[in-house]
Amino acid sequence: MKLSAFRTLRVFALIVVALLPLSLQAWMPPMTLSSRASSTTSLPASRISRVVSKIRGGERSREELKIGIAGFYDRSSKLWENVWGEHMHHGYYVPENRTDHVQAQVDLIDQVLKWSHVESAKKAVDVGCGIGGSSRHLARKYGCTTEGITLSPYQAGRGNELAIEQELNGQCNFQVADALQMPFDDNSFDLVWSLESGEHMPDKTRFVSELFRVCEPGGRIIIVTWTHRDLEAGESLTKPEHKLLAKINRAYYLPRWCSGKDYIDLLKSNGAKDVQREDWSYIIAPFWKAVIKSSLNLKSIVGLLGSGFSTIRGAYAMLLMLRGFKKGLIKFDLLTCTKPASVSKHGLPM
């Protein structure tokens, strides 16, 4: 009898949990008898308190998030590329039983561009670029130049290596930079692309403002991101929903979540025109089961262990993501708009 998707996930979780001590042992220096004896007294009480708070799910500061995100992707990106290739995002599963997973990831890019009515681009920015798969695809598709930014030095370096290997180094450039303070002039790009990076932004208002700042008048902005369900006026997430999201946040170095409606409000507050939104949760849902299945082999498990504790924790958190999707709590939102081509003398979009 074949395992159900949920039972398969449980098997994966048991494998991870069983091998976790080996991973921790590999990442910890050996302890002498004297160091064991003094270990409980060598840590300041304040530091112990902070560690306990983090384990219990306390929110991280903006600086802690930046450091954590960079470290997480520095350690996990090579493993992801070895298993899945250069695209570090969900796939487009129409039909839902398709098994060509790498092509499904490429198709997601093309389908998002089609949905957003993008027919051409001259200069694009890839905000949260990973190792640059989307940037290089955009460069080949439209013949445009691209700038990719990430907090991970490994990802930026690998993105530039792949650009050279694919003879796109004249079109694609990657660098370490903060999406909340991008190193680009105003009105620099006619296509602003953010695929599965918005969820990492601790200040969504500033994030959207930066996307508008670097977008040229009349340019297109695309945000594809995880969100939580929309809330009615006066409604809040339930305690179990908060608890589930907090666990995911710890694993993936995420700040507080927002809804797709919150993003719409932010876009409109920046004068967005031609605003569109659609929930593609059902389209990408099979991706998680495919990722889990790809992990159930010796090569992937060894690679996972070698990537360290945070990567293992991130792998286990896929169970939580799938649970959130099934409960209707977590959404895969597509949002797009154009920046006003001009403003009136009163500063209002025209």
Coordinates of C-alpha atoms in Angstrom, one line a residue:
M1 CA 0.0 0.0 0.0
K2 CA 1.3 3.4 -0.9
L3 CA 1.8 5.9 1.9
S4 CA -0.6 8.9 2.0
A5 CA 1.0 12.3 1.6
F6 CA 0.6 13.0 5.3
R7 CA 2.1 9.7 6.4
T8 CA 5.0 10.3 4.0
L9 CA 5.6 13.6 5.7
R10 CA 5.5 11.9 9.1
V11 CA 8.2 9.4 7.9
F12 CA 10.3 12.3 6.8
A13 CA 9.9 14.0 10.1
L14 CA 10.9 10.8 12.0
I15 CA 14.0 10.5 9.9
V16 CA 15.0 14.1 10.6
V17 CA 14.3 13.8 14.3
A18 CA 16.2 10.5 14.6
L19 CA 19.3 11.9 12.8
L20 CA 19.2 15.3 14.5
P21 CA 21.5 14.4 17.4
L22 CA 24.2 13.3 14.9
S23 CA 24.0 16.6 13.1
L24 CA 24.2 18.6 16.4
Q25 CA 27.2 16.5 17.5
A26 CA 29.0 17.2 14.2
W27 CA 28.5 21.0 14.7
M28 CA 29.5 21.1 18.4
P29 CA 33.1 21.1 19.6
P30 CA 34.1 18.2 21.9
M31 CA 33.7 18.9 25.6
T32 CA 36.3 18.0 28.2
L33 CA 35.3 16.9 31.7
S34 CA 36.2 20.4 33.0
S35 CA 34.3 22.2 30.3
R36 CA 31.2 20.0 31.0
A37 CA 31.5 20.9 34.7
S38 CA 31.8 24.6 33.9
S39 CA 29.3 24.8 31.0
T40 CA 26.3 25.7 33.2
T41 CA 28.2 28.5 34.9
S42 CA 30.0 30.0 32.0
L43 CA 26.9 31.4 30.3
P44 CA 25.5 34.7 31.7
A45 CA 21.9 34.4 32.9
S46 CA 20.8 37.0 30.4
R47 CA 22.1 34.9 27.5
I48 CA 20.4 31.8 28.8
S49 CA 17.2 33.7 29.1
R50 CA 17.5 34.9 25.5
V51 CA 18.1 31.4 24.3
V52 CA 15.1 30.0 26.2
S53 CA 13.0 32.8 24.8
K54 CA 14.0 32.0 21.2
I55 CA 13.3 28.3 21.7
R56 CA 9.8 29.2 22.9
G57 CA 9.2 31.2 19.8
G58 CA 9.9 34.9 20.8
E59 CA 10.1 37.3 17.9
R60 CA 13.6 38.2 16.5
S61 CA 14.8 41.7 16.0
R62 CA 15.4 43.1 12.5
E63 CA 19.2 42.6 12.9
E64 CA 18.7 39.0 14.1
L65 CA 16.5 38.3 11.2
K66 CA 19.1 39.6 8.7
I67 CA 21.9 37.6 10.2
G68 CA 19.7 34.5 10.5
I69 CA 18.4 34.7 6.9
A70 CA 21.9 35.1 5.5
G71 CA 23.2 32.2 7.5
F72 CA 20.2 30.0 6.7
Y73 CA 20.6 30.5 2.9
D74 CA 24.4 30.3 3.0
R75 CA 24.1 26.8 4.5
S76 CA 21.0 25.5 2.6
S77 CA 21.4 26.9 -0.9
K78 CA 24.0 24.4 -2.1
L79 CA 21.9 21.4 -1.0
W80 CA 18.8 22.9 -2.7
E81 CA 20.6 23.4 -5.9
N82 CA 22.1 19.9 -5.8
V83 CA 18.6 18.4 -5.5
W84 CA 16.3 20.9 -7.3
G85 CA 18.5 23.1 -9.5
E86 CA 18.8 26.9 -9.8
H87 CA 15.2 27.9 -9.0
M88 CA 14.5 28.3 -5.3
H89 CA 10.7 28.6 -5.3
H90 CA 7.4 26.8 -5.8
G91 CA 6.3 25.1 -9.0
Y92 CA 3.2 25.6 -11.2
Y93 CA 1.2 22.4 -10.8
V94 CA -1.4 22.4 -13.6
P95 CA -2.2 19.6 -13.9
E96 CA -1.7 18.9 -10.3
N97 CA -0.3 15.4 -10.9
R98 CA 2.6 16.6 -13.0
T99 CA 6.0 15.2 -12.1
D100 CA 8.4 17.4 -14.1
H101 CA 9.2 19.5 -11.0
V102 CA 12.1 21.6 -12.3
Q103 CA 10.0 22.6 -15.4
A104 CA 7.1 23.4 -13.0
Q105 CA 9.3 25.9 -11.3
V106 CA 10.2 27.5 -14.6
D107 CA 6.5 27.5 -15.6
L108 CA 5.6 29.3 -12.4
I109 CA 7.8 32.3 -13.5
D110 CA 6.3 32.3 -17.0
Q111 CA 2.7 32.0 -15.7
V112 CA 3.2 34.8 -13.2
L113 CA 4.6 37.0 -15.9
K114 CA 1.6 36.1 -18.2
W115 CA -0.9 36.8 -15.4
S116 CA 0.8 40.1 -14.7
H117 CA 0.6 41.1 -18.4
V118 CA 4.4 41.5 -18.8
E119 CA 5.3 41.3 -22.5
S120 CA 8.7 43.0 -22.4
A121 CA 11.3 44.4 -20.1
K122 CA 14.5 46.4 -20.5
K123 CA 15.9 46.4 -16.9
A124 CA 14.6 44.3 -14.1
V125 CA 15.5 43.9 -10.4
D126 CA 15.1 40.6 -8.6
V127 CA 14.4 41.4 -5.0
G128 CA 15.4 38.3 -2.9
C129 CA 17.1 36.6 -5.9
G130 CA 18.3 33.3 -4.4
I131 CA 21.0 32.0 -6.7
G132 CA 19.5 34.0 -9.6
G133 CA 17.3 31.5 -11.4
S134 CA 14.5 34.0 -12.1
S135 CA 17.0 36.8 -13.1
R136 CA 18.7 34.6 -15.7
H137 CA 15.3 33.4 -17.0
L138 CA 14.1 37.0 -17.4
A139 CA 17.3 37.9 -19.1
R140 CA 16.9 35.1 -21.7
K141 CA 13.2 35.7 -22.1
Y142 CA 13.2 39.4 -22.7
G143 CA 16.9 40.2 -23.5
C144 CA 16.9 42.6 -20.5
T145 CA 19.6 43.3 -18.0
T146 CA 18.9 42.3 -14.4
E147 CA 20.1 43.2 -10.9
G148 CA 19.6 40.6 -8.2
I149 CA 19.9 41.3 -4.4
T150 CA 20.1 38.9 -1.5
L151 CA 21.3 38.9 2.1
S152 CA 23.3 35.7 1.5
P153 CA 26.9 36.1 0.3
Y154 CA 26.9 32.5 -0.9
Q155 CA 23.8 33.1 -3.1
A156 CA 25.2 36.3 -4.6
G157 CA 28.5 34.6 -5.4
R158 CA 26.8 31.5 -6.8
G159 CA 24.4 33.7 -8.9
N160 CA 27.4 35.4 -10.5
E161 CA 29.1 32.1 -11.2
L162 CA 26.1 30.7 -12.9
A163 CA 25.7 33.9 -15.0
I164 CA 29.2 33.4 -16.3
E165 CA 28.6 29.7 -16.9
Q166 CA 25.5 30.5 -18.8
E167 CA 27.1 33.4 -20.7
L168 CA 24.8 35.9 -19.1
N169 CA 27.4 37.8 -17.0
G170 CA 27.0 40.8 -19.3
Q171 CA 23.3 40.9 -18.5
C172 CA 22.9 39.6 -14.9
N173 CA 24.6 40.9 -11.8
F174 CA 24.1 39.8 -8.2
Q175 CA 25.1 41.4 -4.9
V176 CA 24.5 41.4 -1.2
A177 CA 22.0 44.1 -0.3
D178 CA 19.0 44.8 2.0
A179 CA 15.6 45.0 0.2
L180 CA 14.5 47.6 2.7
Q181 CA 17.4 49.9 1.6
M182 CA 18.2 49.0 -2.0
P183 CA 21.5 50.4 -3.5
F184 CA 19.7 51.7 -6.6
D185 CA 18.7 55.1 -7.8
D186 CA 15.0 56.1 -8.0
N187 CA 13.1 55.1 -11.1
S188 CA 15.8 52.5 -12.2
F189 CA 13.8 49.5 -13.4
D190 CA 10.8 48.9 -15.6
L191 CA 10.2 45.5 -14.0
V192 CA 10.4 45.0 -10.2
W193 CA 10.2 41.3 -9.4
S194 CA 9.9 39.8 -5.9
L195 CA 9.3 36.0 -5.8
E196 CA 8.9 34.5 -2.4
S197 CA 10.9 37.1 -0.5
G198 CA 8.3 39.5 0.9
E199 CA 7.6 37.1 3.8
H200 CA 11.1 37.8 5.1
M201 CA 10.6 41.5 5.3
P202 CA 10.1 42.8 8.9
D203 CA 8.8 46.2 7.7
K204 CA 6.2 45.5 4.9
T205 CA 5.4 49.2 4.6
R206 CA 9.1 50.1 3.8
F207 CA 9.4 47.1 1.6
V208 CA 6.6 48.1 -0.7
S209 CA 7.8 51.7 -0.6
E210 CA 11.2 50.6 -1.8
L211 CA 9.7 48.6 -4.6
F212 CA 7.9 51.7 -5.8
R213 CA 11.0 53.9 -5.3
V214 CA 13.2 51.9 -7.7
C215 CA 10.4 51.3 -10.2
E216 CA 10.3 53.7 -13.1
P217 CA 7.0 55.6 -13.8
G218 CA 4.7 53.3 -15.7
G219 CA 6.8 50.2 -14.7
R220 CA 5.4 46.9 -13.4
I221 CA 5.7 45.6 -9.8
I222 CA 5.2 41.9 -9.1
I223 CA 5.0 40.4 -5.6
V224 CA 4.6 36.7 -5.1
T225 CA 4.6 35.9 -1.4
W226 CA 3.3 33.8 1.5
T227 CA 0.5 35.5 3.4
H228 CA -2.0 34.6 6.1
R229 CA -5.8 34.6 5.4
D230 CA -7.7 37.8 5.1
L231 CA -9.4 39.0 8.3
E232 CA -12.7 40.7 8.7
A233 CA -12.9 44.1 10.4
G234 CA -12.1 43.6 14.0
E235 CA -11.0 40.0 13.6
S236 CA -7.7 38.6 14.7
L237 CA -5.9 35.3 14.0
T238 CA -6.8 32.6 16.5
K239 CA -4.4 31.5 19.2
P240 CA -3.7 28.2 17.4
E241 CA -3.0 30.1 14.1
H242 CA -0.6 32.4 15.9
K243 CA 1.2 29.4 17.4
L244 CA 1.5 27.7 14.1
L245 CA 2.9 30.7 12.3
A246 CA 5.3 31.4 15.2
K247 CA 6.8 27.9 14.8
I248 CA 7.3 28.5 11.0
N249 CA 8.8 31.9 11.8
R250 CA 11.5 30.3 14.0
A251 CA 12.4 27.8 11.3
Y252 CA 12.5 30.2 8.3
Y253 CA 13.6 33.4 10.0
L254 CA 10.4 35.2 9.3
P255 CA 8.9 38.2 11.0
R256 CA 5.1 38.7 11.6
W257 CA 2.9 37.8 8.7
C258 CA 0.4 39.9 6.9
S259 CA -2.5 39.2 4.6
G260 CA -2.9 39.7 0.9
K261 CA -5.4 42.5 1.7
D262 CA -2.8 44.2 3.8
Y263 CA -0.5 44.2 0.7
I264 CA -3.3 45.6 -1.5
D265 CA -3.7 48.5 1.0
L266 CA 0.0 49.2 0.9
L267 CA 0.1 49.2 -2.9
K268 CA -2.8 51.6 -3.1
S269 CA -1.2 53.9 -0.5
N270 CA 1.7 54.2 -2.8
G271 CA -0.6 55.3 -5.7
A272 CA -0.6 51.9 -7.5
K273 CA -2.6 51.5 -10.7
D274 CA -4.0 48.4 -12.3
V275 CA -3.9 46.5 -9.1
Q276 CA -4.5 42.7 -9.3
R277 CA -4.4 39.9 -6.7
E278 CA -5.0 36.2 -6.9
D279 CA -4.5 33.3 -4.5
W280 CA -2.6 30.4 -6.2
S281 CA -2.4 28.2 -3.1
Y282 CA -4.1 25.4 -4.9
I283 CA -1.7 25.7 -7.9
I284 CA 1.5 25.3 -5.8
A285 CA 0.2 22.9 -3.1
P286 CA 1.7 19.7 -4.7
F287 CA 5.1 21.2 -4.5
W288 CA 5.5 20.5 -0.8
K289 CA 4.9 16.8 -1.2
A290 CA 7.4 16.7 -4.1
V291 CA 10.0 18.4 -2.0
I292 CA 9.4 15.9 0.9
K293 CA 9.6 13.0 -1.4
S294 CA 12.9 14.2 -3.0
S295 CA 14.3 14.3 0.6
L296 CA 13.6 10.6 1.3
N297 CA 16.9 9.3 -0.1
L298 CA 20.3 8.8 1.4
K299 CA 22.0 11.5 -0.7
S300 CA 19.5 14.2 0.4
I301 CA 19.6 13.1 4.0
V302 CA 23.4 13.2 4.2
G303 CA 23.3 16.6 2.5
L304 CA 20.7 17.8 5.0
L305 CA 22.8 16.7 8.0
G306 CA 25.9 18.4 6.5
S307 CA 24.0 21.7 6.1
G308 CA 23.5 22.1 9.9
F309 CA 20.7 22.5 12.4
S310 CA 18.9 25.4 10.9
T311 CA 18.5 23.7 7.6
I312 CA 17.2 20.5 9.3
R313 CA 14.7 22.7 11.2
G314 CA 13.7 24.3 8.0
A315 CA 13.1 20.9 6.4
Y316 CA 10.9 19.8 9.3
A317 CA 9.0 23.0 9.1
M318 CA 7.6 21.9 5.7
L319 CA 5.2 19.8 7.8
L320 CA 4.0 23.0 9.4
M321 CA 3.7 24.9 6.1
L322 CA 1.6 22.1 4.6
R323 CA -0.6 22.1 7.7
G324 CA -1.1 25.8 7.3
F325 CA -2.0 25.5 3.6
K326 CA -4.6 22.7 4.4
K327 CA -6.2 24.7 7.1
G328 CA -6.6 27.7 4.8
L329 CA -4.4 29.8 7.1
I330 CA -1.4 30.2 4.7
K331 CA -1.9 31.6 1.2
F332 CA 0.3 31.9 -1.8
D333 CA -0.6 35.4 -3.0
L334 CA 0.1 37.0 -6.3
L335 CA 0.0 40.8 -6.4
T336 CA 0.8 43.1 -9.3
C337 CA 0.4 46.8 -10.2
T338 CA 2.0 49.6 -12.2
K339 CA 3.6 52.7 -10.9
P340 CA 1.8 55.9 -12.0
A341 CA 3.3 57.4 -15.1
S342 CA 3.0 60.9 -13.7
V343 CA 1.6 62.8 -10.7
S344 CA -0.5 65.9 -10.5
K345 CA 0.7 69.2 -9.2
H346 CA -0.8 68.1 -5.8
G347 CA 1.4 65.0 -5.8
L348 CA -1.4 62.6 -6.6
P349 CA -1.1 59.8 -9.2
M350 CA -2.6 60.5 -12.6

